[in-house]
Short mmCIF file of C-alpha atoms and ligand atoms in Angstrom, two decimals:
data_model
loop_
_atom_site.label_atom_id
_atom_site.label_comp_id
_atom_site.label_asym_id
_atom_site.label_seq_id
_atom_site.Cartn_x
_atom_site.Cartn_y
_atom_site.Cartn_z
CA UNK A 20 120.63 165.39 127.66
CA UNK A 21 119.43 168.84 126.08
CA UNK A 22 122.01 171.17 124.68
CA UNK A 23 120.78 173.44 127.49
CA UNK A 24 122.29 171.52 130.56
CA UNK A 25 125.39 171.12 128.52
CA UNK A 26 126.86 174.32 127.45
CA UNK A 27 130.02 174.84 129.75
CA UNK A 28 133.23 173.04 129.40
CA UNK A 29 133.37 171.34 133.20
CA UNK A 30 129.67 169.28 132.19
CA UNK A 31 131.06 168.91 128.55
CA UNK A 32 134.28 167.48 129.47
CA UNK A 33 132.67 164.78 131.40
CA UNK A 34 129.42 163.84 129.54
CA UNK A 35 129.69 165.16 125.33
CA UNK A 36 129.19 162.49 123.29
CA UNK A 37 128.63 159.40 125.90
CA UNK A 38 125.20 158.49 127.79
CA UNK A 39 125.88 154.91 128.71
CA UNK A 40 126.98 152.20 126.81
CA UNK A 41 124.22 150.95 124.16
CA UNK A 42 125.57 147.22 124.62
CA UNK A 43 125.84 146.93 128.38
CA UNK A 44 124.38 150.20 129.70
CA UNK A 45 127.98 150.83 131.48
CA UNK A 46 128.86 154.81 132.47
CA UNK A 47 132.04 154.64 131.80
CA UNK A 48 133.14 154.12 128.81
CA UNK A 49 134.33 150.81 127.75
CA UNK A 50 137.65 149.77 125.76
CA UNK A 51 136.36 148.72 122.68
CA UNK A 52 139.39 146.51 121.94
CA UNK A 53 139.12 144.95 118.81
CA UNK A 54 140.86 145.50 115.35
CA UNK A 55 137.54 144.30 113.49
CA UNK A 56 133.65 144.55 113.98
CA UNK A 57 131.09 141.68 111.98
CA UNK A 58 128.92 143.32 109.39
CA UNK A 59 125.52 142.29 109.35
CA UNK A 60 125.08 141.30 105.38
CA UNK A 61 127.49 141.29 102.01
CA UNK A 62 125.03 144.45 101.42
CA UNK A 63 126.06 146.29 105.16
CA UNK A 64 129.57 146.44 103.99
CA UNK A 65 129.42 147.37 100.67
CA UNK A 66 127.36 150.20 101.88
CA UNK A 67 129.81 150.96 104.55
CA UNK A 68 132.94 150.60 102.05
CA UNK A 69 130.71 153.09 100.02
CA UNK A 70 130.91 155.37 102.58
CA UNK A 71 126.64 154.98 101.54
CA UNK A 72 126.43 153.98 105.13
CA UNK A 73 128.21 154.96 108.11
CA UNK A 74 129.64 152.54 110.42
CA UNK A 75 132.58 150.63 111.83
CA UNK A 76 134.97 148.71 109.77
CA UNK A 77 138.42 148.26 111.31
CA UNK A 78 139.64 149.87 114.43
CA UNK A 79 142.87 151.34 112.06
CA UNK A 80 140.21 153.69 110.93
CA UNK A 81 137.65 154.10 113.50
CA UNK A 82 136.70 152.46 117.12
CA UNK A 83 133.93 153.02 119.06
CA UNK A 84 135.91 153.86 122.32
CA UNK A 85 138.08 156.49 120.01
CA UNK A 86 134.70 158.04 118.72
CA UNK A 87 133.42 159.25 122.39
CA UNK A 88 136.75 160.89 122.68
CA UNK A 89 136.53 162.68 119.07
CA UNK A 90 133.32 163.67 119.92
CA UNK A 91 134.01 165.10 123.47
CA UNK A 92 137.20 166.91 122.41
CA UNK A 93 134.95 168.55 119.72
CA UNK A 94 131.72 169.75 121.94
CA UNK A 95 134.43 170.96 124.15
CA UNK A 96 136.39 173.10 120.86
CA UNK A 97 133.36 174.38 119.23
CA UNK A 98 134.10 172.61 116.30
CA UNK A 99 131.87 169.47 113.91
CA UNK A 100 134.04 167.09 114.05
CA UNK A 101 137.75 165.34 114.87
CA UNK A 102 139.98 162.64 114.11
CA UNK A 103 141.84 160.77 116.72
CA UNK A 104 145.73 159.17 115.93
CA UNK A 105 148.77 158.21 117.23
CA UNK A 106 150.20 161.07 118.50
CA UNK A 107 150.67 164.89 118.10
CA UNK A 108 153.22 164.66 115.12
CA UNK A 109 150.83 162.39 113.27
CA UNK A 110 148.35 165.30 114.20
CA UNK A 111 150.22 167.82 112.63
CA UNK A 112 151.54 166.00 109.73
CA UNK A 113 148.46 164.62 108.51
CA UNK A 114 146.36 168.15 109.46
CA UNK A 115 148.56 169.72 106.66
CA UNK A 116 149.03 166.99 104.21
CA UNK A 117 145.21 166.50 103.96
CA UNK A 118 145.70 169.87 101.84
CA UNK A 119 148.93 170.34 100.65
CA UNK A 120 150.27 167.93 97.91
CA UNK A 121 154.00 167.85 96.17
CA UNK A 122 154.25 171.21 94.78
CA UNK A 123 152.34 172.69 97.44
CA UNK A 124 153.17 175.56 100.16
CA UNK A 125 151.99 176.42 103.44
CA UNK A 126 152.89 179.69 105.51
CA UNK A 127 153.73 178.59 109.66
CA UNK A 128 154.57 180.87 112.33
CA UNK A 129 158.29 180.51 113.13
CA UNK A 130 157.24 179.97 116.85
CA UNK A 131 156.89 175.90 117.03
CA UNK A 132 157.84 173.15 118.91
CA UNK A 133 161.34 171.83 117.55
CA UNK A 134 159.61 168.47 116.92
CA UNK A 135 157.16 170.54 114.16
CA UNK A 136 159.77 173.02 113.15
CA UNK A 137 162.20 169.49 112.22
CA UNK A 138 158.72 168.05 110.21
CA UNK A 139 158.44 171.05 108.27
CA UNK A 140 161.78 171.96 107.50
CA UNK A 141 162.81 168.59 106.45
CA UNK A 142 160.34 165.56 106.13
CA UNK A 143 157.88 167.82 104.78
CA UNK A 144 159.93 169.11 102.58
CA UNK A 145 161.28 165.72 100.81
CA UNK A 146 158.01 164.93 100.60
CA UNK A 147 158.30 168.40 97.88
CA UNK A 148 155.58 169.94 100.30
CA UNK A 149 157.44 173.82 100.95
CA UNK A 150 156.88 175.02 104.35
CA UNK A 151 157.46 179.26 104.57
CA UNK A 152 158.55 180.04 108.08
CA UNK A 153 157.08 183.58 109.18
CA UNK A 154 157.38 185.47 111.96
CA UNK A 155 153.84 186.05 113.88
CA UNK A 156 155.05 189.54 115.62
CA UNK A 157 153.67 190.73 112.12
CA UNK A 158 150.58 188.72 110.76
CA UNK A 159 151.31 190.53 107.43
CA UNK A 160 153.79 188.27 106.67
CA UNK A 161 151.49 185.62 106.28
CA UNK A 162 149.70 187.38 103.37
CA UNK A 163 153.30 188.33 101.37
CA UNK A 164 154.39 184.73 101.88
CA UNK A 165 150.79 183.20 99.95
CA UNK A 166 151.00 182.21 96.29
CA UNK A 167 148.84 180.06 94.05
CA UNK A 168 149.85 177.22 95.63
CA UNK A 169 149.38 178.12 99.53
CA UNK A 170 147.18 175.67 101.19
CA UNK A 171 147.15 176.67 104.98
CA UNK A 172 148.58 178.44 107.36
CA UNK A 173 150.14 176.94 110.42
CA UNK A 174 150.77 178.24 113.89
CA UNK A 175 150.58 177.83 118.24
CA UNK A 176 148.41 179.16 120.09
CA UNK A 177 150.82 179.67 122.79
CA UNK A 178 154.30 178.47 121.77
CA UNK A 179 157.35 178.14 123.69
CA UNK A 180 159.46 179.50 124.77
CA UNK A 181 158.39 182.72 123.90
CA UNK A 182 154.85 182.35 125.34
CA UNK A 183 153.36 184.91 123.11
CA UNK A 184 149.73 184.11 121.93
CA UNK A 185 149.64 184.50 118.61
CA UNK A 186 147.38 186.38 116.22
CA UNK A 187 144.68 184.11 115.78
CA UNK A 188 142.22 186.31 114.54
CA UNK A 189 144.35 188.21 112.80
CA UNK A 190 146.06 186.01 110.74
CA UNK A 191 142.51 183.49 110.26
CA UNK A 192 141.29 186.99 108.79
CA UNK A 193 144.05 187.25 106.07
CA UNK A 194 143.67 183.60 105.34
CA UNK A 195 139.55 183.68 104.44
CA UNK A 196 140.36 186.57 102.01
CA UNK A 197 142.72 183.99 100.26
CA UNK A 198 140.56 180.99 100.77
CA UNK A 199 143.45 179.52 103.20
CA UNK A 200 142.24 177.71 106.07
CA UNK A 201 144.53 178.79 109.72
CA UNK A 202 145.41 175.39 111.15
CA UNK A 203 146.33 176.23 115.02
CA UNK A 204 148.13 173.47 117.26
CA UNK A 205 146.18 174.49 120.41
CA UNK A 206 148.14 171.78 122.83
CA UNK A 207 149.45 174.08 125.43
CA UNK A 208 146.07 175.97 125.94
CA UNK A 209 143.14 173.82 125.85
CA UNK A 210 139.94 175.44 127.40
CA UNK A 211 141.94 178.32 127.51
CA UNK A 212 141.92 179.55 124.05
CA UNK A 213 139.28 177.84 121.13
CA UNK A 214 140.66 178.81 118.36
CA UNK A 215 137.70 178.31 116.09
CA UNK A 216 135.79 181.10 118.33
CA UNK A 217 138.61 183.71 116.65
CA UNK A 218 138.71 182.10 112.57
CA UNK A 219 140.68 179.23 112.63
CA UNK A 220 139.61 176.49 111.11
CA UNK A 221 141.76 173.45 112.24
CA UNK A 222 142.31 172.73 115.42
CA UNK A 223 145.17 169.75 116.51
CA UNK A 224 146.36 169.10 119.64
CA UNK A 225 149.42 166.38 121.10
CA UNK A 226 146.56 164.91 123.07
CA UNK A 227 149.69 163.48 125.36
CA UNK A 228 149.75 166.74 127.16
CA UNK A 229 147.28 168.56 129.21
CA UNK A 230 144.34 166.54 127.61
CA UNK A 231 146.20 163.09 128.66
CA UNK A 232 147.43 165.50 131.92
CA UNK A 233 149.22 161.77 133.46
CA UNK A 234 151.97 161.48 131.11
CA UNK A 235 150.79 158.09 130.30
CA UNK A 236 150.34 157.92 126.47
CA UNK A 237 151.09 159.60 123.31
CA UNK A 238 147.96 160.70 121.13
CA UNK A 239 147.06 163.39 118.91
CA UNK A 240 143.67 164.89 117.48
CA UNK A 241 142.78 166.79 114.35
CA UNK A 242 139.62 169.18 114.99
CA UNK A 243 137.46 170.38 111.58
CA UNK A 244 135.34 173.90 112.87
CA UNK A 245 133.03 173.21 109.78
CA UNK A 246 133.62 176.61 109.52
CA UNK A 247 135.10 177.06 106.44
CA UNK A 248 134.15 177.09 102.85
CA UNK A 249 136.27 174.84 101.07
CA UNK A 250 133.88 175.00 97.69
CA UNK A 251 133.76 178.63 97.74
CA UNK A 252 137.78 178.29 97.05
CA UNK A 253 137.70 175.91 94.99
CA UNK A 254 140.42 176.36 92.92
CA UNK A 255 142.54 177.06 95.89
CA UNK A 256 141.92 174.10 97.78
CA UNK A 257 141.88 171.17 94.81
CA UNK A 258 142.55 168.18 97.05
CA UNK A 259 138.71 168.54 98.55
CA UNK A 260 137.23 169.62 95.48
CA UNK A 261 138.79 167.15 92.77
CA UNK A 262 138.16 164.27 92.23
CA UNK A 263 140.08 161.61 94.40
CA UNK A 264 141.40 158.67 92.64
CA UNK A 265 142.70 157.00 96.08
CA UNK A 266 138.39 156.87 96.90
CA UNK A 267 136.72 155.79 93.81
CA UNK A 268 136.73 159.65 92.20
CA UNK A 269 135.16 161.10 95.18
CA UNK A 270 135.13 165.14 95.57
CA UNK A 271 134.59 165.70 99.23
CA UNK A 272 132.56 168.71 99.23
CA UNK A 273 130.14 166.81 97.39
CA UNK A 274 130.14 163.22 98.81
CA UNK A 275 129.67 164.40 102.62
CA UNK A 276 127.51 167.47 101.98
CA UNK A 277 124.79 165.51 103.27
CA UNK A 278 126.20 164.70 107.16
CA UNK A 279 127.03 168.50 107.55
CA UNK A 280 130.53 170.43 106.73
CA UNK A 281 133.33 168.10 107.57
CA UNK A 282 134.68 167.62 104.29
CA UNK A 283 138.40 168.33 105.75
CA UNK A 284 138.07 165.53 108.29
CA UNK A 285 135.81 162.88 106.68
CA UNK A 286 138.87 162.89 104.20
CA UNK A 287 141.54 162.93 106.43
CA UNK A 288 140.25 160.05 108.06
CA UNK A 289 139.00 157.60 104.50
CA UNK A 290 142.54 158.14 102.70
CA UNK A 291 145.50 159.71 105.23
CA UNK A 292 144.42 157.39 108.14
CA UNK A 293 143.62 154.41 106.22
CA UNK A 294 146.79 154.70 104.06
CA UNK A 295 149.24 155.81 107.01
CA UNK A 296 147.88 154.14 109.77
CA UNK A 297 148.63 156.40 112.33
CA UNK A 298 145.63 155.21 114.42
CA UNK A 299 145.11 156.28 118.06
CA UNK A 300 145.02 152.67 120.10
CA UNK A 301 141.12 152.28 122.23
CA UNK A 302 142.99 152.04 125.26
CA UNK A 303 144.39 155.23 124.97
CA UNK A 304 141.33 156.92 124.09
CA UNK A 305 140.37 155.41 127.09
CA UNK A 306 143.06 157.21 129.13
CA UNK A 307 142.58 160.56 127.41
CA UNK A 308 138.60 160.29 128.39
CA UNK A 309 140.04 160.08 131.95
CA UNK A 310 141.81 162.75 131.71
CA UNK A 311 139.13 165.20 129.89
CA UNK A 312 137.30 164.67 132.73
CA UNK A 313 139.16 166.88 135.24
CA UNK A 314 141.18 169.03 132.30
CA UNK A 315 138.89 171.88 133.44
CA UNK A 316 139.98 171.75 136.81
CA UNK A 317 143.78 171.23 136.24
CA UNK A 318 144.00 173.95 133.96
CA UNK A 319 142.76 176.21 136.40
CA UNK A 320 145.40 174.91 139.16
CA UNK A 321 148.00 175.13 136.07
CA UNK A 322 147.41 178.57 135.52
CA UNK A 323 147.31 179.55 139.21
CA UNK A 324 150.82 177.62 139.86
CA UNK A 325 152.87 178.83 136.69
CA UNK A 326 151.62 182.69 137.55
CA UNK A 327 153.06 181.72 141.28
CA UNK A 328 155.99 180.56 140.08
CA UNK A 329 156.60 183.36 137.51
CA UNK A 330 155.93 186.09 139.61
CA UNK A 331 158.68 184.48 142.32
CA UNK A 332 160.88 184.12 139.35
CA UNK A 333 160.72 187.86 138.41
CA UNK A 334 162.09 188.69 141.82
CA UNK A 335 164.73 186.32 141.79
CA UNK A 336 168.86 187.33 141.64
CA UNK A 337 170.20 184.55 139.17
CA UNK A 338 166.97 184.92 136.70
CA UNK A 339 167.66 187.59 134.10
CA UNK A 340 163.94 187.45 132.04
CA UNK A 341 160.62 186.09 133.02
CA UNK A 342 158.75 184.68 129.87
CA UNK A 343 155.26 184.55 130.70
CA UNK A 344 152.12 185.56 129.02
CA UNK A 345 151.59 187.79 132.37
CA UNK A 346 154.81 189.11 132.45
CA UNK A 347 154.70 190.53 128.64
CA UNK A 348 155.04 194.51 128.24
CA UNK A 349 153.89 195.64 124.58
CA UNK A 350 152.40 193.94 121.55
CA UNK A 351 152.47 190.20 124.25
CA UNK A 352 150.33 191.72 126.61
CA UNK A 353 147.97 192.83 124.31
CA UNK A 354 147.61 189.63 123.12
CA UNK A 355 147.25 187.75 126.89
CA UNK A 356 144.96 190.74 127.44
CA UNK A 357 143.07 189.66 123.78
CA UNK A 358 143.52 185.92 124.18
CA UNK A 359 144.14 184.81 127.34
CA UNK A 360 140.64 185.89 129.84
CA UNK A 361 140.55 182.33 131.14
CA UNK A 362 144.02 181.83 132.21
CA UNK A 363 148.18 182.13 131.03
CA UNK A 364 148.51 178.40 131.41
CA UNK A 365 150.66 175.81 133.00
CA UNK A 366 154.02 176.96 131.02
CA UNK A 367 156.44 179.30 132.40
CA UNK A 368 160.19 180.27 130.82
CA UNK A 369 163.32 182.26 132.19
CA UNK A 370 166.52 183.37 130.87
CA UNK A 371 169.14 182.40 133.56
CA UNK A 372 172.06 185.32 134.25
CA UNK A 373 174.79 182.44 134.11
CA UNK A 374 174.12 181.09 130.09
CA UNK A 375 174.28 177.26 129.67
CA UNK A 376 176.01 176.47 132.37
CA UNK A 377 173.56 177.79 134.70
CA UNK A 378 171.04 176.11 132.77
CA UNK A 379 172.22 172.99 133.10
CA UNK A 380 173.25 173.43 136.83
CA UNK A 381 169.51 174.24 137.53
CA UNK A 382 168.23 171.11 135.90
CA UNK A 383 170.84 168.57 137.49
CA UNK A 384 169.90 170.35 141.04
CA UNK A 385 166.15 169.61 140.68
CA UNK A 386 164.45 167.01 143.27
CA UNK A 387 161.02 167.50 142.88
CA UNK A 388 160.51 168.67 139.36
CA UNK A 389 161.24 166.22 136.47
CA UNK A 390 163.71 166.81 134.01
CA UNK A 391 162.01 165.32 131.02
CA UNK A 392 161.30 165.98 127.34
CA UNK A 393 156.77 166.28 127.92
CA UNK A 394 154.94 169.34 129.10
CA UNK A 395 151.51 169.23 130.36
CA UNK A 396 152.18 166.64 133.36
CA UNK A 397 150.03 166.52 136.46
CA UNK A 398 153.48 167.19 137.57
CA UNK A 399 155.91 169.82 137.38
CA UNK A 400 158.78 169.42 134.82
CA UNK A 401 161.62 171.02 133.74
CA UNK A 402 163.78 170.97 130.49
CA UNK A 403 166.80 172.75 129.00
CA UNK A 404 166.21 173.28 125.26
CA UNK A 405 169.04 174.41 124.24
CA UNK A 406 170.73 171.15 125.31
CA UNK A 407 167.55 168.81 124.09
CA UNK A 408 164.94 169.97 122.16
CA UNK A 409 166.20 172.30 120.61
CA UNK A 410 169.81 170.67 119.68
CA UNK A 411 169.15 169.55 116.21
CA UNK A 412 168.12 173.10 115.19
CA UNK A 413 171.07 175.35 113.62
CA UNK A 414 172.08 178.45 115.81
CA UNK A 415 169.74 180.23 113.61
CA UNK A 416 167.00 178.10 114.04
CA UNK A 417 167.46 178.27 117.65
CA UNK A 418 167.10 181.77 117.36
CA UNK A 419 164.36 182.36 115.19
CA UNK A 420 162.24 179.87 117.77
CA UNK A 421 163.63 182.35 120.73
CA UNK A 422 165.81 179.48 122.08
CA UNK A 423 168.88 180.81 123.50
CA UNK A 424 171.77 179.19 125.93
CA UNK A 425 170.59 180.37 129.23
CA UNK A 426 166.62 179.34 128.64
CA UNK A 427 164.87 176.53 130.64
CA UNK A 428 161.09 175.66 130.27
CA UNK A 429 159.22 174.98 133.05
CA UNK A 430 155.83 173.18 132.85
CA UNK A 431 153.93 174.02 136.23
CA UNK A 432 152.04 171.20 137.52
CA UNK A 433 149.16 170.93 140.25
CA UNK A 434 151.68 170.36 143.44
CA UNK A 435 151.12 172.64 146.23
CA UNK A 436 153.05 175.74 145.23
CA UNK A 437 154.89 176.04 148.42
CA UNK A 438 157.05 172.87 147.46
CA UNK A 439 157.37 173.56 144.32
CA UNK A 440 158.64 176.85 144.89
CA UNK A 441 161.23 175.56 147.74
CA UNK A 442 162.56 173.68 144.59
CA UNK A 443 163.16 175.58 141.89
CA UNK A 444 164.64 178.05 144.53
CA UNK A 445 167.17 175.83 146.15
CA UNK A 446 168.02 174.78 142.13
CA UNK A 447 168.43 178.10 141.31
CA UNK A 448 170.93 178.33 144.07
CA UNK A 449 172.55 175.82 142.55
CA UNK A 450 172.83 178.19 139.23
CA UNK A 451 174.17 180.76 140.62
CA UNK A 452 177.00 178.77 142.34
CA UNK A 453 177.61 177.13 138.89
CA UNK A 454 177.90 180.37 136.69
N1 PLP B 527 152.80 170.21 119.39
C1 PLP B 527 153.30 170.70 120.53
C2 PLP B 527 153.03 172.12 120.91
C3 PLP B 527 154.05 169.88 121.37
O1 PLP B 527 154.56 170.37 122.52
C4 PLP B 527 154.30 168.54 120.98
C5 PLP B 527 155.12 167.63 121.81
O2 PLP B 527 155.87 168.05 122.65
C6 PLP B 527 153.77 168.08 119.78
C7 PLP B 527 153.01 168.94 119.00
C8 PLP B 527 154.00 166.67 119.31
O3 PLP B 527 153.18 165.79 120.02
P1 PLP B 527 153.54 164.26 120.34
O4 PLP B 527 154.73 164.25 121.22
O5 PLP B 527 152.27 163.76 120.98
O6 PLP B 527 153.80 163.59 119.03
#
């Protein structure tokens, strides 16, 4: 199929990188379960050991059914290439550590999922990997916190629970003139936002959200925009310009120049995912292929039922704050205005007048929405943070990530709004009688 009849997400999402099956000439595309595939001569798989030749070894590292769904996510980011694992924590984990080594640094936005801010903050951390939180309301802060030994930048797109896009460009910008890559977690706003399109050069997503969209399995993909220069910054970025010793000496801006810029990714996957073994299982590739193929559609009903919901909310007694990229005044409406063309997404916030107990009122009173820890669902779900999430987190912490007592997320799924709506207002009833 020519590039031509393939330029906008809808076709992409259900035909980049899959015709028909080679083997059996089947449409959709098959689970490729198997942990091992038969090389053709003692030659074939030195070559492919050599990385000489490029093929399929062991399923730990790559899979056939995995590849259609590294490709497809890719065509549909802008980007040259990804790497499929286990989940979105393996995503982010492995997106940094494939540049940052003991001794390291890397500058994140303070606005990140508590699961993130705990890997930063700690396991990162004892791993002697420094993680400098920032706040995004100023991208400056990004350039005071870089030193000799900053490797990346870190940040979400659209983060909750304050639901303010951040800076992309701006902070991508300030990166380049340092030679630091901006790694953006883009799993709240796929389709909505492409990163690469404003710098970044990373993308990861928790595939087990709006990609998945069925709440049926945890995955995770790392996305390389080939659009940076890692030789150019050489001395910035040493783990893809010195040698290796964990690949025979390799220096990955040399040993993959010829198969196109994906350096970042061709590594991550021939030492981090061979050595951790955080591999993505075929079958759920398979699932997230399913789900690709009507993301374009869902995020459009997402979008459509979150603004419903928030604009109800706004009017509503017991709410005290609306946090929704629609509902910003200042510096966050610029940025929905600058970001945000295609839609606010499926994730909406409020501050309840009645504090935690209201909160947690509101959640035990639901019946339609779930009360679970996921976002992205098909359905709508609801969760207190400040009682989950967001628990482990000092008070500080809380803060700094714009959790407070009062706050419940709301992920808006693709129900007809009328019942949703009849939900979360008889639960708010319940709210107010509670506070
Ligand atoms: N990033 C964001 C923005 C998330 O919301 C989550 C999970 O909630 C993750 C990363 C982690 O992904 P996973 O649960 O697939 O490990």
């Amino acid at each position: 199929m020519s590039s031509n009849t393939m330029k906008h997400p809808e076709t992409l999402a259900l035909h980049a990188g899959w015709r028909s099956d080679p083997a059996t000439t089947s449409v959709a595309v098959p689970i490729y379960q198997t942990t091992s595939y038969q090389f053709n001569s003692a030659e074939h798989a030195a070559n492919l050991f050599a990385l000489k030749e490029f093929g399929n070894i062991y399923t730990r590292i790559m899979n056939p059914t995995t590849d259609v769904l590294e490709k497809r996510l890719a065509a549909l980011e802008g980007g040259a290439a990804a790497l499929a694992v286990a989940s979105g924590q393996a995503a982010s984990a492995m997106a940094v550590q494939n540049l940052a080594r003991a001794g390291d640094n890397i500058v994140s936005s303070t606005d990140l999922y508590g699961g993130t801010w705990n890997l930063f903050a700690n396991t990162l951390r004892d791993q002697g990997i420094e993680v400098r939180f920032v706040d995004p309301a100023d991208p400056e802060a990004f350039a005071r916190a870089t030193d000799d030994r900053t490797r990346a930048y870190y940040a979400e797109t659209l983060p909750n629970p304050k639901l303010v896009v951040f800076p992309i460009a701006e902070v991508a910008a300030i990166g380049r003139k340092f030679g630091v890559p901006l790694i953006m977690d883009n799993t709240a706003a796929p389709l909505l936002v492409r990163p690469f399109d404003h710098g970044a050069a990373v993308v990861m997503y928790s595939t087990t959200k709006y990609i998945g969209g069925h709440g049926t399995s945890i995955g995770g993909i790392v996305i390389d925009g080939g659009n940076f220069d890692w030789e150019a910054h050489a001395a910035r970025q040493p783990a893809l310009n010195t040698p290796d010793p964990s690949y025979h000496g390799a220096v990955w801006t040399q040993a993959v120049k010829g198969i196109g810029p994906v350096a970042y990714i061709i590594k991550l996957r021939v030492t981090l995912l061979r050595d951790l073994g955080a591999a993505m299982s075929p079958f759920n590739a398979f699932q997230f292929l399913q789900g690709i193929e009507t993301l374009p559609l869902r995020m459009r009903e997402h979008s459509r039922n979150a603004r419903a919901v928030a604009d109800y909310l706004a009017g509503h007694k017991a709410v005290a704050r609306v946090i929704h990229p629609a509902h910003h005044t200042g510096i966050g409406a610029e940025r929905t205005a600058k970001y945000l063309p295609n839609g606010q997404g499926g994730l909406c916030g409020m501050e309840l007048k009645g504090g935690l107990a209201a909160g947690r009122a509101f959640i035990d009173a639901l019946k339609l929405l779930y009360h679970v820890a996921n976002i992205g669902d098909a359905r709508s779900l609801a969760i207190h943070p400040a009682s989950t999430t967001h628990s482990q987190l000092t008070e500080e912490e809380q803060h700094a990530t714009g959790v407070t007592p009062g706050y419940v997320r709301l992920s808006i799924g693709i129900e007809h709004i009328d019942d949703i709506l009849a939900d979360i207002s008889q639960a708010l009833d319940a709210a107010a009688a509670a506070s």
